[in-house]
mmCIF file of C-alpha atoms and ligand atoms in Angstrom:
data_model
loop_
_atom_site.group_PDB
_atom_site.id
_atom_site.type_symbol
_atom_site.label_atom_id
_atom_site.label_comp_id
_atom_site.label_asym_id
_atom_site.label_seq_id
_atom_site.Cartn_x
_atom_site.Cartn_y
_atom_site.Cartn_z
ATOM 1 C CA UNK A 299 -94.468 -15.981 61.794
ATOM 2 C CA UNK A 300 -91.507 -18.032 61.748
ATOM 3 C CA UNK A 301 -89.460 -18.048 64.882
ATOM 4 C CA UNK A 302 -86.232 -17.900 63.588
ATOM 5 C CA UNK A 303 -87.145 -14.497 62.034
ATOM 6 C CA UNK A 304 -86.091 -11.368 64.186
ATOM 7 C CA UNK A 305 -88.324 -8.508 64.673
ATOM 8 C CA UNK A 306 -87.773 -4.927 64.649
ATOM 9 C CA UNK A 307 -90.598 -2.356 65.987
ATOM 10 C CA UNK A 308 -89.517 1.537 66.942
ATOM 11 C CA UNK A 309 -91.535 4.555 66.848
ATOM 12 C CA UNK A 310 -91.471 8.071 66.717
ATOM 13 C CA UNK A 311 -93.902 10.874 68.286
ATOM 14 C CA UNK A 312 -95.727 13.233 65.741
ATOM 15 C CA UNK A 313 -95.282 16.001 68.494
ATOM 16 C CA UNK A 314 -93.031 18.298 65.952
ATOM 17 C CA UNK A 315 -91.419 18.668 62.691
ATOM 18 C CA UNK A 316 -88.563 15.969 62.752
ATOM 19 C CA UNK A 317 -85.271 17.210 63.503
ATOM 20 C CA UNK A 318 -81.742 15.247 62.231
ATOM 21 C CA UNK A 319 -81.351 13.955 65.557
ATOM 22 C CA UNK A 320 -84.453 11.852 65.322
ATOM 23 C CA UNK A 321 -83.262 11.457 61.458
ATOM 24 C CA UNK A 322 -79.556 10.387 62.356
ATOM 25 C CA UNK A 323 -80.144 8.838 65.406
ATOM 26 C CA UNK A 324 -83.399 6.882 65.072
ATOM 27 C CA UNK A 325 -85.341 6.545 61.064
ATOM 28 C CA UNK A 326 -82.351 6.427 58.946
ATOM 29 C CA UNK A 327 -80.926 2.909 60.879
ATOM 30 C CA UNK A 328 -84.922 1.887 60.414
ATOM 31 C CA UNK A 329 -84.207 1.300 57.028
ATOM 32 C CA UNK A 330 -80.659 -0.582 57.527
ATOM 33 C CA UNK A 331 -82.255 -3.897 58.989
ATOM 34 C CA UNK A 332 -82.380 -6.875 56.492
ATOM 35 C CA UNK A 333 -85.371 -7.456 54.606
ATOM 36 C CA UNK A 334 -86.171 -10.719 56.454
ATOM 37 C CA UNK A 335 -86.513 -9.091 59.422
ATOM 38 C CA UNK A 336 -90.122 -8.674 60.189
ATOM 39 C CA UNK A 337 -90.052 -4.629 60.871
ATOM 40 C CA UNK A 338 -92.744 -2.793 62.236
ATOM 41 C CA UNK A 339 -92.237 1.275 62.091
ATOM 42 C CA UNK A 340 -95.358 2.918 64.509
ATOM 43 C CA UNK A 341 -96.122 6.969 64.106
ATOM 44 C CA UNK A 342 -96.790 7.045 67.894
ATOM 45 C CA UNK A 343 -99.843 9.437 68.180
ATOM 46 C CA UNK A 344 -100.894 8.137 71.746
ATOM 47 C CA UNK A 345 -97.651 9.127 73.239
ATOM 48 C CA UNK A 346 -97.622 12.631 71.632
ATOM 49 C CA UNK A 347 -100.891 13.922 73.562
ATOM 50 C CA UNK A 348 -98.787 13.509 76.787
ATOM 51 C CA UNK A 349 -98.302 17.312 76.206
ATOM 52 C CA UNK A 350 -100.537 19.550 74.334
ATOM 53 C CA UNK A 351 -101.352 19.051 70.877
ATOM 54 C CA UNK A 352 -103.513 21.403 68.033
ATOM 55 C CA UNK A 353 -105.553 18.526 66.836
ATOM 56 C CA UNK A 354 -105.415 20.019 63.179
ATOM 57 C CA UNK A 355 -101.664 19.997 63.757
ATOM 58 C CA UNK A 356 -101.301 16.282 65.021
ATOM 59 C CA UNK A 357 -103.314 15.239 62.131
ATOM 60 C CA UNK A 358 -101.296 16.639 59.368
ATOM 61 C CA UNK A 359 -97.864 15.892 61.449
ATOM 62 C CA UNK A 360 -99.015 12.074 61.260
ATOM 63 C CA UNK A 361 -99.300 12.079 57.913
ATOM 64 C CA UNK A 362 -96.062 14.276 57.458
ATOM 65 C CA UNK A 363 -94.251 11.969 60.148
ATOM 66 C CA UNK A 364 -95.425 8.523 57.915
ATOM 67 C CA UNK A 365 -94.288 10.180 54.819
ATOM 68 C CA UNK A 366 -91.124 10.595 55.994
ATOM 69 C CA UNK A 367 -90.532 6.933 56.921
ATOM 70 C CA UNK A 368 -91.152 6.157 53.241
ATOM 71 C CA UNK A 369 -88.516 9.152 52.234
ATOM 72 C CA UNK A 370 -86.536 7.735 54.320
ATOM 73 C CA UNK A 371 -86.302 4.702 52.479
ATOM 74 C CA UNK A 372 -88.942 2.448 53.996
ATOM 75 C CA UNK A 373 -90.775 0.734 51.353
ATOM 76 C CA UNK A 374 -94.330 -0.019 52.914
ATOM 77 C CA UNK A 375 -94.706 -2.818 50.747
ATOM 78 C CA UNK A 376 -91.554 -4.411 53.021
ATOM 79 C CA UNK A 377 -91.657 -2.783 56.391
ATOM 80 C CA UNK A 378 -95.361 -2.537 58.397
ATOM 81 C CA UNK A 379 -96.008 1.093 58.675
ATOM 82 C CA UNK A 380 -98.743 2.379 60.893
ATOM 83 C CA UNK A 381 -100.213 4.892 62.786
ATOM 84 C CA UNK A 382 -100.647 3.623 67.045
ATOM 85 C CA UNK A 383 -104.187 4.994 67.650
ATOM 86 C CA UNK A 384 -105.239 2.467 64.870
ATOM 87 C CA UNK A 385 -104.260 -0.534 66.610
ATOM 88 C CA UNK A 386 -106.336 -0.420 69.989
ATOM 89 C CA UNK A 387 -103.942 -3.224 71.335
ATOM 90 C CA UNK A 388 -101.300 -0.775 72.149
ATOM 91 C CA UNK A 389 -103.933 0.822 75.124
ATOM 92 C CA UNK A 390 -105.269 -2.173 76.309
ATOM 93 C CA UNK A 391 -101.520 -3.901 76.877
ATOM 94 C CA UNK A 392 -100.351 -0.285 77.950
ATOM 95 C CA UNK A 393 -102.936 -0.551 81.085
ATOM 96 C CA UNK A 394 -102.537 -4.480 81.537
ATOM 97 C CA UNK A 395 -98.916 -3.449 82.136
ATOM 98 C CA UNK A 396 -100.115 -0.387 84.411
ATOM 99 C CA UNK A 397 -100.531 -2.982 86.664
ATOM 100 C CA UNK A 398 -97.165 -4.423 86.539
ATOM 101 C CA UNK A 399 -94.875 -1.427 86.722
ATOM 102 C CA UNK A 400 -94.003 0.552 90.218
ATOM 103 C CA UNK A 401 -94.798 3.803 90.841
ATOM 104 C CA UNK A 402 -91.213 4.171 91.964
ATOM 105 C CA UNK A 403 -89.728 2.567 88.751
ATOM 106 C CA UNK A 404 -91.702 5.435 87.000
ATOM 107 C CA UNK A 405 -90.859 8.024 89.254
ATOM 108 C CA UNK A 406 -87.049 6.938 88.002
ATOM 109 C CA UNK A 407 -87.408 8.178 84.888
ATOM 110 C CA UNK A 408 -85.294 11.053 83.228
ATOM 111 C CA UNK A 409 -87.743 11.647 80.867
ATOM 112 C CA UNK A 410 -90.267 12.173 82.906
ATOM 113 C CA UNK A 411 -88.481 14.540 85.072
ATOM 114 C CA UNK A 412 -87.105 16.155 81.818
ATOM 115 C CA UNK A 413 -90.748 16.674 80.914
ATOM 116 C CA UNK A 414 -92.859 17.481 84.064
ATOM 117 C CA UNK A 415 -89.995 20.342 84.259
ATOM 118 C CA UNK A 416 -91.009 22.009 81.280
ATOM 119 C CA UNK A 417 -94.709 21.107 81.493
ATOM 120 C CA UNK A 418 -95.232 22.022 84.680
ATOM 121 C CA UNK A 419 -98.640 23.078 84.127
ATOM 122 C CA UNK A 420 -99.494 20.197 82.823
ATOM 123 C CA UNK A 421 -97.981 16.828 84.592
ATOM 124 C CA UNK A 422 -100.312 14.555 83.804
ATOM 125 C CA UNK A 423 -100.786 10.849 84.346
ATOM 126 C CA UNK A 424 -99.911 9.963 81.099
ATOM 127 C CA UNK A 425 -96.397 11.747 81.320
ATOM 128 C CA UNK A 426 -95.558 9.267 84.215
ATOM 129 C CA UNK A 427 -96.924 6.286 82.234
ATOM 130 C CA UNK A 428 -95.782 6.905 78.884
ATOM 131 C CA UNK A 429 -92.893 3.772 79.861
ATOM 132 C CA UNK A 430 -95.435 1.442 79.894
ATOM 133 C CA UNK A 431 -97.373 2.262 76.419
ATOM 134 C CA UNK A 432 -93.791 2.263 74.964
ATOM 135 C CA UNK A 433 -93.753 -0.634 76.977
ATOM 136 C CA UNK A 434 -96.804 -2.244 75.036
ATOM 137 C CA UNK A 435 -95.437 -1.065 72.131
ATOM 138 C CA UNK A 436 -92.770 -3.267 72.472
ATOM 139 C CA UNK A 437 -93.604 -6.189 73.506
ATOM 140 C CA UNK A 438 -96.667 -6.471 71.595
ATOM 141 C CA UNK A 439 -95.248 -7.315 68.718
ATOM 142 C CA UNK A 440 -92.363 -10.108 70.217
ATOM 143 C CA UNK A 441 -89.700 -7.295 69.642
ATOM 144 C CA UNK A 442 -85.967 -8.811 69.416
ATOM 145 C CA UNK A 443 -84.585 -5.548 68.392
ATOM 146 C CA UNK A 444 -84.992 -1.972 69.249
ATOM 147 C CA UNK A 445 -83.237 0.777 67.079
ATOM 148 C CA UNK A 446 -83.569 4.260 68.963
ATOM 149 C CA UNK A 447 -81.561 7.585 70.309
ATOM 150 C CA UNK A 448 -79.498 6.756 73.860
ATOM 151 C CA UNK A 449 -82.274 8.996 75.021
ATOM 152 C CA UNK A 450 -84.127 6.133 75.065
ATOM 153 C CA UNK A 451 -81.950 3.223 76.679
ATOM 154 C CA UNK A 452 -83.420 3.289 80.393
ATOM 155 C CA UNK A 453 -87.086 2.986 78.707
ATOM 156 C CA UNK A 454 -85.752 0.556 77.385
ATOM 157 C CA UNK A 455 -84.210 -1.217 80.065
ATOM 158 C CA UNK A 456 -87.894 -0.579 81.834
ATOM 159 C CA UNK A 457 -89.682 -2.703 79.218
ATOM 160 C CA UNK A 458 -87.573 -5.611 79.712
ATOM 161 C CA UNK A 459 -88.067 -5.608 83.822
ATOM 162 C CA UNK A 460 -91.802 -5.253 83.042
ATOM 163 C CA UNK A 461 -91.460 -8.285 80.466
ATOM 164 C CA UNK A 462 -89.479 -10.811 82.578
ATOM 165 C CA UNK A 463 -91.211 -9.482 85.898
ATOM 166 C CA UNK A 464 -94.685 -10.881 83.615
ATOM 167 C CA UNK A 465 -92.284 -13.913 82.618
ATOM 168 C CA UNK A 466 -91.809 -14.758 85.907
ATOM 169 C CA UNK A 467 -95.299 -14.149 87.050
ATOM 170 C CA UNK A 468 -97.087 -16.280 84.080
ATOM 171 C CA UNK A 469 -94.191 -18.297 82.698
ATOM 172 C CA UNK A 470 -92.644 -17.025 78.781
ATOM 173 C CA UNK A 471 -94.786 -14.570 77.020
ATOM 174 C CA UNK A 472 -92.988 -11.677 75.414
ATOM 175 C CA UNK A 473 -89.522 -11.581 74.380
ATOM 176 C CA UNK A 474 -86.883 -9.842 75.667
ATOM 177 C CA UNK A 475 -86.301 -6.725 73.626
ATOM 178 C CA UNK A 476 -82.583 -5.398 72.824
ATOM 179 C CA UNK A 477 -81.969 -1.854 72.336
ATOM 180 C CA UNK A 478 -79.958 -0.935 69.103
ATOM 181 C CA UNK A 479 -78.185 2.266 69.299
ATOM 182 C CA UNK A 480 -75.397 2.462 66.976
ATOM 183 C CA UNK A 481 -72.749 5.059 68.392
ATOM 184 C CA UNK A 482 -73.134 7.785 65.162
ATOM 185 C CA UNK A 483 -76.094 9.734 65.823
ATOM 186 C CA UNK A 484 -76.962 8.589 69.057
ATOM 187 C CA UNK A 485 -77.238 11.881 70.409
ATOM 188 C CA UNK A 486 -77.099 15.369 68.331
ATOM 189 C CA UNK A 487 -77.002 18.040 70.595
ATOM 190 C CA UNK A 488 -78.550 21.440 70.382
ATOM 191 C CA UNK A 489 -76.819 23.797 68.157
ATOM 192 C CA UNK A 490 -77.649 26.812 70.773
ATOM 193 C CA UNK A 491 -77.270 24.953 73.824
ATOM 194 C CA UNK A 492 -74.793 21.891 72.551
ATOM 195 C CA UNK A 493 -75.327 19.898 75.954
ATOM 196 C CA UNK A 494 -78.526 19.669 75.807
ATOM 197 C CA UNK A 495 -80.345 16.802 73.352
ATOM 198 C CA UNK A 496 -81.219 18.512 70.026
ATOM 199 C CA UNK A 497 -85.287 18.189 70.488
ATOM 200 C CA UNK A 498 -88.008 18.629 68.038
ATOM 201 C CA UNK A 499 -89.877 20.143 70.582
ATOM 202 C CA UNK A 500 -87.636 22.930 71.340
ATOM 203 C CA UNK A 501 -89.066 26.702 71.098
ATOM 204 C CA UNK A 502 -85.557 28.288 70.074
ATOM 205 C CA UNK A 503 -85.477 27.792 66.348
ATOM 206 C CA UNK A 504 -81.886 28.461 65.928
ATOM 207 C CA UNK A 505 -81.124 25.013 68.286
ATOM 208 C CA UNK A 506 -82.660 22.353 66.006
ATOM 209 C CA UNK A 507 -82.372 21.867 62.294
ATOM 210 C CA UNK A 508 -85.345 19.829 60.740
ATOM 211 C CA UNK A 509 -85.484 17.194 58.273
ATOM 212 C CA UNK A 510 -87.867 19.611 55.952
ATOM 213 C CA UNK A 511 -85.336 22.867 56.317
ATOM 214 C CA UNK A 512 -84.615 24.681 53.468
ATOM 215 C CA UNK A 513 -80.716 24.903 52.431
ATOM 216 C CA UNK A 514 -80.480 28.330 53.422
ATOM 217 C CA UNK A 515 -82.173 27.885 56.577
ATOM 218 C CA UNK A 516 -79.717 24.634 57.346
ATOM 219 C CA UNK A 517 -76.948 26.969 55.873
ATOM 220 C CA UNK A 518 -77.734 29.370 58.451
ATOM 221 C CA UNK A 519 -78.483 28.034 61.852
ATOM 222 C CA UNK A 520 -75.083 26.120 61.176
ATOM 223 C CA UNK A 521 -73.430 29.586 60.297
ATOM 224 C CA UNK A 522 -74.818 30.475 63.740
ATOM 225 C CA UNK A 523 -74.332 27.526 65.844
ATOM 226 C CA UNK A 524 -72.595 27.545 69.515
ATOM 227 C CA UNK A 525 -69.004 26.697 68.972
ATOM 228 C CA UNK A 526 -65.990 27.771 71.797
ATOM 229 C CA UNK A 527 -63.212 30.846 71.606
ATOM 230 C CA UNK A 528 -60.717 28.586 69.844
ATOM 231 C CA UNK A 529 -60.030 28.240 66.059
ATOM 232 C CA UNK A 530 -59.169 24.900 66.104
ATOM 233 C CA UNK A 531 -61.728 21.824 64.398
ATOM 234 C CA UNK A 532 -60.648 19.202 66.934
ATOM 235 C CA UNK A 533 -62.898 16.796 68.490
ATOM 236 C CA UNK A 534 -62.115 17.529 72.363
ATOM 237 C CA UNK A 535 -62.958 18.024 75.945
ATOM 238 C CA UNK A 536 -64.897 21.545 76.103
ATOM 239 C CA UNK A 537 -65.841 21.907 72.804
ATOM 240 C CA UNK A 538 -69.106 20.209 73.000
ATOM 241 C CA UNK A 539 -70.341 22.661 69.825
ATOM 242 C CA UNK A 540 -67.611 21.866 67.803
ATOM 243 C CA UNK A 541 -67.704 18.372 68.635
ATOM 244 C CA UNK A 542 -71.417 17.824 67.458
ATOM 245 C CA UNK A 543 -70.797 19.305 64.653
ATOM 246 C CA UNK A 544 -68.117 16.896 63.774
ATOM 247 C CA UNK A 545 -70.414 14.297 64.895
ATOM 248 C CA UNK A 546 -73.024 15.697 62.122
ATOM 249 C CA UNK A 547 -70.148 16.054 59.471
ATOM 250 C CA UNK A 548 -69.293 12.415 60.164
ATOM 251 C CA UNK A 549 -72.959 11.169 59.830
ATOM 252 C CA UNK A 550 -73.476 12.744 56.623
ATOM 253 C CA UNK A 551 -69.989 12.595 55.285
ATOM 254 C CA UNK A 552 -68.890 9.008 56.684
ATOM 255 C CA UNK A 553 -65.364 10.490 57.623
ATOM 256 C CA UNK A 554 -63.986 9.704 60.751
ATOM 257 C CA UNK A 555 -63.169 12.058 63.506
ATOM 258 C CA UNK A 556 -59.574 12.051 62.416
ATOM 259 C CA UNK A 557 -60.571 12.419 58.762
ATOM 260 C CA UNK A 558 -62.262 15.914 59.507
ATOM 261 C CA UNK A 559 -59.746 17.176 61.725
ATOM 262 C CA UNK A 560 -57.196 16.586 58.607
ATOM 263 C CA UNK A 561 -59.442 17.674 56.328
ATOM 264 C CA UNK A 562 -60.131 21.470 58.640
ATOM 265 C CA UNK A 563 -56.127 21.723 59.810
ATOM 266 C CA UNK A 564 -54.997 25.074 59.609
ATOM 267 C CA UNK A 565 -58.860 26.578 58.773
ATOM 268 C CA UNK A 566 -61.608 28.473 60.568
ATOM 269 C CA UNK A 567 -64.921 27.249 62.317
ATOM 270 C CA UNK A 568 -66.515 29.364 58.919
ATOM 271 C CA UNK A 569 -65.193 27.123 56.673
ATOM 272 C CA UNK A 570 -66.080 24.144 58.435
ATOM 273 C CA UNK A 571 -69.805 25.188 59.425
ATOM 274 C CA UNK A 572 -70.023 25.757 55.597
ATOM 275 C CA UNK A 573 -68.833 22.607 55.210
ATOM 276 C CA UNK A 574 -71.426 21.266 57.571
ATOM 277 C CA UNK A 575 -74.126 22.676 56.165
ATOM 278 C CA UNK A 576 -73.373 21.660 52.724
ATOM 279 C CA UNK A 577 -73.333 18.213 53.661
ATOM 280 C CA UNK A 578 -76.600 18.455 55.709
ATOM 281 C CA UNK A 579 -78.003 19.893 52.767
ATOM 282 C CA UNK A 580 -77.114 16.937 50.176
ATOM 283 C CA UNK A 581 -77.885 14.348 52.529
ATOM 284 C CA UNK A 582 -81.124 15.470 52.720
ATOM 285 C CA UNK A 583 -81.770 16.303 49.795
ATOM 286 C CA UNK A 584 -83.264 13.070 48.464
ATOM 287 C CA UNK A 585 -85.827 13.308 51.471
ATOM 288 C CA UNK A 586 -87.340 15.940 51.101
ATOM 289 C CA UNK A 587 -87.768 15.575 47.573
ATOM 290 C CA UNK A 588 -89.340 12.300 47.879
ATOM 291 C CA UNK A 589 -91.433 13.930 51.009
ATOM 292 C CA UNK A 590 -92.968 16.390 48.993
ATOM 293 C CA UNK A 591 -94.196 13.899 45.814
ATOM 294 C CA UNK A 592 -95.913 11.616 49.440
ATOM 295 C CA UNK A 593 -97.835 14.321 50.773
ATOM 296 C CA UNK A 594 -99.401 15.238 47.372
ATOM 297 C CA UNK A 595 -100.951 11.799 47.508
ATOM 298 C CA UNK A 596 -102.934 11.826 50.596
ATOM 299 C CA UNK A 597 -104.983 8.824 49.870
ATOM 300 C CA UNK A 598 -101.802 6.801 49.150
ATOM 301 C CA UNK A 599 -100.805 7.547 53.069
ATOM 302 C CA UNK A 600 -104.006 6.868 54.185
ATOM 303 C CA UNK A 601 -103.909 3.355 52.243
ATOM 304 C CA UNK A 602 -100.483 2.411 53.756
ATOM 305 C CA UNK A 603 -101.807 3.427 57.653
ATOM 306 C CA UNK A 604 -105.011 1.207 56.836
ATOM 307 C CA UNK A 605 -102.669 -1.900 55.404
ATOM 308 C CA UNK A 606 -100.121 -1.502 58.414
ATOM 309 C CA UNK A 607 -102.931 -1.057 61.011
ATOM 310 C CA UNK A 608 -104.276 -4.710 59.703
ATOM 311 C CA UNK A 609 -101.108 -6.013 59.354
ATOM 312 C CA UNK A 610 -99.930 -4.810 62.950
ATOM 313 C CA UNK A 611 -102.977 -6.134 64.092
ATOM 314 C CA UNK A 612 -102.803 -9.323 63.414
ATOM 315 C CA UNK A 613 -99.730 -9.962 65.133
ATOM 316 C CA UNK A 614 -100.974 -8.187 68.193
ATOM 317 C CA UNK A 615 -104.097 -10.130 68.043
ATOM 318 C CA UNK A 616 -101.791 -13.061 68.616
ATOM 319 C CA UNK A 617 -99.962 -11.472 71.973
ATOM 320 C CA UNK A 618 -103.118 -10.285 73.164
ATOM 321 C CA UNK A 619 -104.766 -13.660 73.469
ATOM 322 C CA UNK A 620 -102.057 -15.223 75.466
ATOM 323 C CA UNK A 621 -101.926 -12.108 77.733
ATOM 324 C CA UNK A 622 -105.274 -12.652 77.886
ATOM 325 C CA UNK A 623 -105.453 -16.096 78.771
ATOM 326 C CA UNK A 624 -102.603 -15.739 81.178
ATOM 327 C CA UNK A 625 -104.196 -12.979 83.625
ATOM 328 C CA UNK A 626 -107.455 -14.924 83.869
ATOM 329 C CA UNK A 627 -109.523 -12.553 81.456
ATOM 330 C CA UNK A 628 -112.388 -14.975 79.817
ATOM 331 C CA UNK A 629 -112.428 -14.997 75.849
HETATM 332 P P1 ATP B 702 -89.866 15.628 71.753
HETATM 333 O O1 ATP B 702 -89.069 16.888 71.640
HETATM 334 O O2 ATP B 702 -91.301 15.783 71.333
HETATM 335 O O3 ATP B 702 -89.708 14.927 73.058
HETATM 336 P P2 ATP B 702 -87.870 14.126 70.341
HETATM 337 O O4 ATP B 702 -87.215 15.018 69.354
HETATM 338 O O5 ATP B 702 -87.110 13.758 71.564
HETATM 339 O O6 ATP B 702 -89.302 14.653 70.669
HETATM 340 P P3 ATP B 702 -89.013 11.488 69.842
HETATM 341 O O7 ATP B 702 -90.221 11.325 69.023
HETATM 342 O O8 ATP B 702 -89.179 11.418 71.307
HETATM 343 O O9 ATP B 702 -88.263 12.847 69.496
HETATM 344 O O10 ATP B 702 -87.906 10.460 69.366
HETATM 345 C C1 ATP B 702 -87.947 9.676 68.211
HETATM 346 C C2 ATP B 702 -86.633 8.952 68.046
HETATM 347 O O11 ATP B 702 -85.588 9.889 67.754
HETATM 348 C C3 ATP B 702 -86.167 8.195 69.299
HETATM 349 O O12 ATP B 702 -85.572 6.969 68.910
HETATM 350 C C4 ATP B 702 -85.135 9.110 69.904
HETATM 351 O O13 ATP B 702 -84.184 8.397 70.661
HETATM 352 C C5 ATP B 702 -84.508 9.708 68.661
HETATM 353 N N1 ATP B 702 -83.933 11.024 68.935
HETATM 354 C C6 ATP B 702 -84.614 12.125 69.319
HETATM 355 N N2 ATP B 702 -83.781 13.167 69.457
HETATM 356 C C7 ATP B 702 -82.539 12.709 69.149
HETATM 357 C C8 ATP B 702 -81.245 13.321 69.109
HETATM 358 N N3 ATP B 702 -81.082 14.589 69.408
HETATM 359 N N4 ATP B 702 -80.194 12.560 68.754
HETATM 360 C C9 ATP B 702 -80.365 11.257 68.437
HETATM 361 N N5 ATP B 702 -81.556 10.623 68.460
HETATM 362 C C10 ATP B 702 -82.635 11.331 68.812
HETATM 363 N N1 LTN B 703 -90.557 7.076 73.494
HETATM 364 C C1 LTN B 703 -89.996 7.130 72.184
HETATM 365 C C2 LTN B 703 -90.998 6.927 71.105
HETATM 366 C C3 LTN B 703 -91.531 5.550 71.186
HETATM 367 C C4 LTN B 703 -90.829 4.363 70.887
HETATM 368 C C5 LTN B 703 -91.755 3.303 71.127
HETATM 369 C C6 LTN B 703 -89.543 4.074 70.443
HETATM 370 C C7 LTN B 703 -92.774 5.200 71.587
HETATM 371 N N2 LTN B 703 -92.925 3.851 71.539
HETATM 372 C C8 LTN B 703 -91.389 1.986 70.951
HETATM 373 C C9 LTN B 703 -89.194 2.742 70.261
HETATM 374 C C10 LTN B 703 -90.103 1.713 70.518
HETATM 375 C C11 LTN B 703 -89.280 8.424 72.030
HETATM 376 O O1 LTN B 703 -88.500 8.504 71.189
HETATM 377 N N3 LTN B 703 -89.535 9.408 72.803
#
């Protein structure tokens, strides 16, 4: 690979149906990197069995979660698309870098504490090491850039101790990653709870609207959303309903904060949750459509996992055997 050439690797977990926050705040900048970037887009099934999965359900959410990187504009032909349990590299970095990660840098984690709260049946040791797969992940492929929700910055800033902690152990092997998180869409909020993160995991299906809604579905968990006792559409302390929804509107709509609040002067939250869900509706609109024709094609999904799990390979063939080498490992 040439040097010069920046590289771009993110992932998502096929733990749910996708929701517009991972759709606004993490795939739809996947697509927005130029094409001589070497990109590298990873369904990350390994991470998603840190909770409970239906096995029947992972499978077919892989396939879903793949298709809708392509409907989402990522031509496999340009980008490497692949499925993490296919490249074996990921869990053999993910435990070399066990070893290089403190318990109490782990222990740090909001995630993790996010998690283990609402798992707590079920805190397992792969919840407190999921950093340092995502870790792997990373740096397994020389990642320059990182496109993801702010959800994800402090995993982020975890990888790049673990990387120049191993720099400074074994002299420069992985490069230092750099998160990308552009401020529209960095964080949509629940639309029952609107300071909480809007999560695809979440059990209230009124808080989260999902990539494959239908329009009356979108058109009526916006119709229902949170808002505040005022009338006004102003982006403002307090109004943390209100202001994601502006922050949605702006997304779909490219207006600007001030834009919308011209645009809603002197009308109700109705006519501007309409207004909401109209957009949502349009914007995805060309997804879902372009979904649907992918997962009528199995075998064409199953042909892009098996060309991005060689192609991802390769390059983490590459990392592997310098790893290797360094850490005193023979052949
Ligand atoms: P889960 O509920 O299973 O934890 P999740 O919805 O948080 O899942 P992930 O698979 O963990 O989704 O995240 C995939 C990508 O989407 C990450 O880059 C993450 O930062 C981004 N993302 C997730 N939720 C949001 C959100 N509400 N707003 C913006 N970005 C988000
Ligand atoms: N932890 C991420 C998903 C993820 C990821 C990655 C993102 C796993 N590996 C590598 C970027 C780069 C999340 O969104 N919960």
């Amino acid at each position: 690979m040439n040097r010069d050439m920046k590289t771009v690797f993110s992932g998502v977990q096929p733990s749910g149906n996708l929701t517009i926050g991972n759709y606004l705040g993490a795939i739809r900048n996947f697509a927005t990197f130029p094409e001589d970037y070497k990109r590298f887009y990873c369904v990350v099934d390994l991470h998603a069995i840190t909770v409970r999965q239906v096995p029947a359900e992972l499978r077919r959410r892989t396939y879903e979660t793949l298709a809708l990187y392509i409907a989402c504009g990522l031509d496999p032909e340009k980008n490497t698309l692949f499925v993490q349990s296919q490249v074996p590299a990921h869990a053999e970095l993910a435990w070399m870098l066990n070893c290089y990660t403190m318990f109490g840098e782990l222990s740090r984690m909001t995630q993790f504490k996010d998690k283990s709260a609402k798992h707590a049946d079920n805190i397992n040791a792969g919840l407190f090491t999921y950093p340092t797969l995502m870790a792997a992940d990373i740096l397994l492929y020389q990642t320059d850039i990182v496109p993801v929700g702010i959800d994800q910055k402090q995993h982020l800033e975890l990888t790049r101790d673990i990387a120049a902690r191993f720099n400074s152990v074994y002299g420069d092997t992985f490069t230092m990653p750099e998160p990308y998180i552009p401020e529209t869409g960095m964080k949509i909020m629940s639309l029952a709870e609107p300071t909480q993160k809007m999560s695809k995991s979440d059990p209230n299906p009124n808080a989260v609207i999902r990539i494959l809604d239908t329009p009356e579905e979108i058109m009526k968990k916006c119709k229902r959303a949170v808002t505040d006792s005022e009338t006004e559409v102003r982006y403002g302390e307090g109004k943390d309903g209100i202001n994601n929804l502006m922050s949605i509107y702006r997304c779909f709509t490219g207006k600007t904060f001030e834009e919308i609040e011209r645009e809603f002067a002197g009308r109700g939250y109705g006519d501007f949750k309409t207004a909401v869900g109209e957009a949502i509706v349009e914007g995805l609109r060309p997804v879902q459509s372009e979904f649907a024709k992918l997962m009528a094609d199995k075998a064409y999904l199953e042909e892009v996992m098996k060309k991005g799990a060689a192609d991802a390979a390769y390059f983490a063939r590459r990392t592997m055997s310098k790893v290797r080498r360094k850490l005193g490992f023979i052949g």
